[in-house]
Amino acid sequence: MKQEKSESSAYDPKLVECSIYKEWEKSGYFNPDNLPVKKAAKPYVVYMPLPNVTGTLHMGHLLNNAIQDVVIRYRRMRGYKALYLPGTDHAGIATQFVVEKELRKQGISRFELGRDAFIKKVWEWKEKYGGLILEQLRKIGVSADWSRARFTMDESYTKDVLKAFVEYHKKGLIYRGLRVVNWCPRCGTSLSELELEHKEEETKLWHVKYPATDGGDGIVVATTRPETMLGDTAVAVSPKDSKYKALVGKIIILPIQNRKIPIVADDSIDPLFGTGALKVTPAHDITDFEIGERHKLPMIQVIDERGKMTEAAGKFAGMKTDEARVAVLNELKKLGFLVKEEPYIHNLAVCYRCGHTIEPIPSEQWFLKMSARGGSALGGKGLSQMAIQAVKSGRVKIRPKNFEKLYLDWLSNIRDWTISRQIWWGHQLPVWFCKNNKEKFVVSVEKPKACQFCKKCEMEQSPDVLDTWFSSALWPFAGLSKEDVKKYYPGNALITARDILNLWVARMIYSGIEFQKKVPFKDVYIHGTVLTKEGKRMSKSLGTGIDPLKYINEFGADAARFAAIWQATGQDIHWDEAAVMAGRKFANKMWNAAKFVISNCEGAETVKKPAGKTAADKKILAKLAAVKKRAEKNIESFELSVVLKELYDFFWHDFCDEYLEVSKMQLKENGTEKTTREILTYALFESMKMLHPFMPFVTEAVYQKLPKKEKKFIMIETW
RNA sequence: GGGCACAUAGCUCAGUGGUAGAGCGCUUCGUUCACAUCGAAGAGGUCCAAGGUCCGAUCCCUUGUGUGCCCACCA
């Protein structure tokens, strides 16, 4: 008996969420063009951070998309043409890596397949798994306009990407050059600085003597990478360093190679580190490369793109770098040049994707100029200055404010962006080389009909592809059709975690200004990262991840959303499951309170602004008005957890615990019965509306039970 | 090496220049009358440490300790 009762009275999200979502989607109201809004209604656009095609839903998505959905649902109810723009990112290296791994299980390497066949495999993968993440996002209840969903390698998107490249090039912002770049020998590509990870490595600092040619003492250098000495073309010391002053300009001998190299003075040298003398390997260290440019030093490449020693390494040729290190050290020891070794901990750069050690090697790459600008088309201001200006002037507001500093600091110390990648999956550069003269090329979206250089060859496209972020940087407008750009660009809000503030947000800002002359959005809101309860990173490989679908399936999307937003106070979240339970209970509370109100208020007048008679009436109405006002202010400044807590407190304690209990008496008395019913109906309705952005399903379910409703969905009710 | 956060109840976290708050957990009591996924009552805190400013500091300042994150070409 008891059990029967509890079963029938509890709210069961499983019974309603799926069908409600289908109804919403069928209605077409996720598409702002279908909303019953006034002609003059303003658009409000939230750009969804593009999930990777390879991705599956994790807690970060739950938090990120829940926040965005609250914002967009609120604006929709406020009468805006609310557009929540979804899409997926081809995620170059990440996707290629996953597909390669899958193929390797079958014993196939991408090189056996060849480029075209491999890319076909990736597309197959994309077709199979690319839609999965979007399906999973629907489970959260996000009201994105799926009819506008784009993929960064869609035909039209690709065209915008290539056009952007051509235009940058025309303006002199893209150039090609031989640079020492961070190279991952396993992935076979260059990586930008943001794609590196550093891990501490216990190693040694070896002191190696480079003997003099004039009978002097020579000089001792300290290094963590002795194998690169084979490519040394100088030794550098600080110009302020008195102990070496006399040596500057002298020629010394590079051991093993027996090469004569000079000692140069350079400001980048710290006289206090090691011996105060740096071996300069322009081909295998970015700083050394720069020193080499300043002193016009030759560059000798001793490590190749597979991470093996080249012919220039003499008898070490063919060895892997770590083998060569041992061999070189043995040789130095034998020859008596290894004077000292001391334990040392340094930060080893590794590939963010595969973890392989990064080898800086010289390579032809394409760059996007960050600070200076060739022409004066835009007042000579470089991309980074434009992005800095956008935030400093307040046209883009970053919240919380301390992230502004992170953004500005990064942009003001920026190097040119290496935008080419030597992988296969991505937008191939719109660069066409003459087959007979590989130095000659044309930059053009379409393949040139004839070669303008040799007049006879079929021009060949560069095998390089663009960095993934080059294309996602265009998302705010390349993700929209031409007509939509007119209607919906610029958008309003970009909500994301801090890890891609510079990787993505900064680049969207200057791309938007460069190509559309306007910043892409006004508000950037950075939320915390979801960690485990112990404060550890959630990751599949560590086994510390939690699948949000588990919560959604078991306790409902509303409960999961509640938990995410409840905990999203700005700091990183140490995820506490108890919050999901609280959300589930809250949904149940709403459901039951609604049941009470509906059954007691049949036929009650719907009054727009009921006036209270009793003290309890007045108290609840005043409180409701105050809560509503604060909710508006706080949602508009992205303080969602504050709003949710106030709504929770208001609904549970003020409305249910207090007013509902008082109403039981008031409903029995003739003098107060009518107004009580009006207020109950009104307060319930208003509460459901305010809670709808946060917990859309249960509030919609309640709305559908209301005897008098003006709209088809609470989703499009007027706040 | 630099920068930014954070340290408050058993746990996860809000908050305030003047008797300290929530969720979960815990204790006691209470089910005909929306909800036991409930209600009522309650226990539980040197607000990290030390110093400073102040009539008064958990809050502001300094220093320290601990934790997390980001940035950096120190070979």
JSON list of C-alpha atoms (C1' of nucleotides) in Angstrom, two decimals, chain A residues 2 5 10 222 270 273 278 287 344 347 402 415 533 566 569 571 574 576 582 584-585 588-589 592-593 595-596 652 656-657 661 664, chain B residues 1 3-6 11-15 22-25 31-40 68-75:
[
{"chain": "A", "resi": 2, "resn": "LYS", "atom": "CA", "xyz": [2.66, 2.41, 1.13]},
{"chain": "A", "resi": 5, "resn": "LYS", "atom": "CA", "xyz": [1.57, 5.35, -3.09]},
{"chain": "A", "resi": 10, "resn": "ALA", "atom": "CA", "xyz": [7.19, 10.54, -7.51]},
{"chain": "A", "resi": 222, "resn": "ALA", "atom": "CA", "xyz": [76.80, 22.82, -20.00]},
{"chain": "A", "resi": 270, "resn": "ASP", "atom": "CA", "xyz": [72.43, 34.01, -18.52]},
{"chain": "A", "resi": 273, "resn": "PHE", "atom": "CA", "xyz": [73.45, 29.32, -15.48]},
{"chain": "A", "resi": 278, "resn": "LEU", "atom": "CA", "xyz": [75.95, 27.97, -24.21]},
{"chain": "A", "resi": 287, "resn": "THR", "atom": "CA", "xyz": [66.62, 30.04, -29.01]},
{"chain": "A", "resi": 344, "resn": "TYR", "atom": "CA", "xyz": [69.40, 18.06, -13.13]},
{"chain": "A", "resi": 347, "resn": "ASN", "atom": "CA", "xyz": [61.05, 20.41, -18.38]},
{"chain": "A", "resi": 402, "resn": "ASN", "atom": "CA", "xyz": [41.15, 38.05, -13.91]},
{"chain": "A", "resi": 415, "resn": "ARG", "atom": "CA", "xyz": [55.20, 34.87, -31.68]},
{"chain": "A", "resi": 533, "resn": "LYS", "atom": "CA", "xyz": [35.78, 15.08, -5.70]},
{"chain": "A", "resi": 566, "resn": "TRP", "atom": "CA", "xyz": [24.60, 24.44, -8.50]},
{"chain": "A", "resi": 569, "resn": "THR", "atom": "CA", "xyz": [30.40, 29.05, -8.58]},
{"chain": "A", "resi": 571, "resn": "GLN", "atom": "CA", "xyz": [36.05, 28.00, -9.02]},
{"chain": "A", "resi": 574, "resn": "HIS", "atom": "CA", "xyz": [35.19, 19.12, -7.13]},
{"chain": "A", "resi": 576, "resn": "ASP", "atom": "CA", "xyz": [29.94, 15.98, -5.65]},
{"chain": "A", "resi": 582, "resn": "ALA", "atom": "CA", "xyz": [19.55, 17.33, -4.56]},
{"chain": "A", "resi": 584, "resn": "ARG", "atom": "CA", "xyz": [16.46, 15.01, -8.42]},
{"chain": "A", "resi": 585, "resn": "LYS", "atom": "CA", "xyz": [14.69, 15.79, -5.17]},
{"chain": "A", "resi": 588, "resn": "ASN", "atom": "CA", "xyz": [10.24, 15.90, -7.48]},
{"chain": "A", "resi": 589, "resn": "LYS", "atom": "CA", "xyz": [9.36, 18.74, -5.15]},
{"chain": "A", "resi": 592, "resn": "ASN", "atom": "CA", "xyz": [4.36, 17.49, -6.29]},
{"chain": "A", "resi": 593, "resn": "ALA", "atom": "CA", "xyz": [3.84, 21.13, -5.43]},
{"chain": "A", "resi": 595, "resn": "LYS", "atom": "CA", "xyz": [0.11, 18.65, -8.34]},
{"chain": "A", "resi": 596, "resn": "PHE", "atom": "CA", "xyz": [-1.20, 20.25, -5.18]},
{"chain": "A", "resi": 652, "resn": "TRP", "atom": "CA", "xyz": [11.21, 25.08, -1.61]},
{"chain": "A", "resi": 656, "resn": "CYS", "atom": "CA", "xyz": [6.27, 25.14, -0.44]},
{"chain": "A", "resi": 657, "resn": "ASP", "atom": "CA", "xyz": [7.17, 25.10, 3.23]},
{"chain": "A", "resi": 661, "resn": "GLU", "atom": "CA", "xyz": [1.06, 25.29, 4.18]},
{"chain": "A", "resi": 664, "resn": "LYS", "atom": "CA", "xyz": [-4.30, 25.03, 3.15]},
{"chain": "B", "resi": 1, "resn": "G", "atom": "C1'", "xyz": [61.77, 31.18, -12.48]},
{"chain": "B", "resi": 3, "resn": "G", "atom": "C1'", "xyz": [51.82, 34.82, -12.55]},
{"chain": "B", "resi": 4, "resn": "C", "atom": "C1'", "xyz": [46.78, 33.61, -10.92]},
{"chain": "B", "resi": 5, "resn": "A", "atom": "C1'", "xyz": [43.49, 31.23, -7.77]},
{"chain": "B", "resi": 6, "resn": "C", "atom": "C1'", "xyz": [42.07, 28.75, -3.37]},
{"chain": "B", "resi": 11, "resn": "C", "atom": "C1'", "xyz": [32.20, 15.94, 2.76]},
{"chain": "B", "resi": 12, "resn": "U", "atom": "C1'", "xyz": [31.35, 19.55, -1.54]},
{"chain": "B", "resi": 13, "resn": "C", "atom": "C1'", "xyz": [31.03, 24.70, -1.37]},
{"chain": "B", "resi": 14, "resn": "A", "atom": "C1'", "xyz": [28.48, 29.89, -0.75]},
{"chain": "B", "resi": 15, "resn": "G", "atom": "C1'", "xyz": [29.07, 34.46, 2.14]},
{"chain": "B", "resi": 22, "resn": "A", "atom": "C1'", "xyz": [23.49, 25.98, 1.87]},
{"chain": "B", "resi": 23, "resn": "G", "atom": "C1'", "xyz": [23.38, 20.94, -0.15]},
{"chain": "B", "resi": 24, "resn": "C", "atom": "C1'", "xyz": [24.59, 16.10, 1.42]},
{"chain": "B", "resi": 25, "resn": "G", "atom": "C1'", "xyz": [25.66, 13.37, 5.93]},
{"chain": "B", "resi": 31, "resn": "U", "atom": "C1'", "xyz": [2.96, 9.94, 8.13]},
{"chain": "B", "resi": 32, "resn": "U", "atom": "C1'", "xyz": [-5.57, 10.44, 6.48]},
{"chain": "B", "resi": 33, "resn": "C", "atom": "C1'", "xyz": [-5.37, 15.60, 4.24]},
{"chain": "B", "resi": 34, "resn": "A", "atom": "C1'", "xyz": [1.01, 17.70, -2.75]},
{"chain": "B", "resi": 35, "resn": "C", "atom": "C1'", "xyz": [5.69, 15.31, -1.79]},
{"chain": "B", "resi": 36, "resn": "A", "atom": "C1'", "xyz": [9.31, 9.98, 3.10]},
{"chain": "B", "resi": 37, "resn": "U", "atom": "C1'", "xyz": [12.88, 12.00, -3.21]},
{"chain": "B", "resi": 38, "resn": "C", "atom": "C1'", "xyz": [8.64, 14.77, 2.93]},
{"chain": "B", "resi": 39, "resn": "G", "atom": "C1'", "xyz": [7.98, 17.99, 7.46]},
{"chain": "B", "resi": 40, "resn": "A", "atom": "C1'", "xyz": [9.59, 19.97, 12.40]},
{"chain": "B", "resi": 68, "resn": "G", "atom": "C1'", "xyz": [45.57, 23.59, -7.53]},
{"chain": "B", "resi": 69, "resn": "C", "atom": "C1'", "xyz": [46.21, 25.79, -12.25]},
{"chain": "B", "resi": 70, "resn": "C", "atom": "C1'", "xyz": [48.60, 28.70, -16.05]},
{"chain": "B", "resi": 71, "resn": "C", "atom": "C1'", "xyz": [52.81, 30.93, -18.35]},
{"chain": "B", "resi": 72, "resn": "A", "atom": "C1'", "xyz": [58.37, 30.80, -19.40]},
{"chain": "B", "resi": 73, "resn": "C", "atom": "C1'", "xyz": [63.74, 29.35, -24.92]},
{"chain": "B", "resi": 74, "resn": "C", "atom": "C1'", "xyz": [67.61, 29.32, -18.73]},
{"chain": "B", "resi": 75, "resn": "A", "atom": "C1'", "xyz": [71.08, 25.72, -22.03]}
]
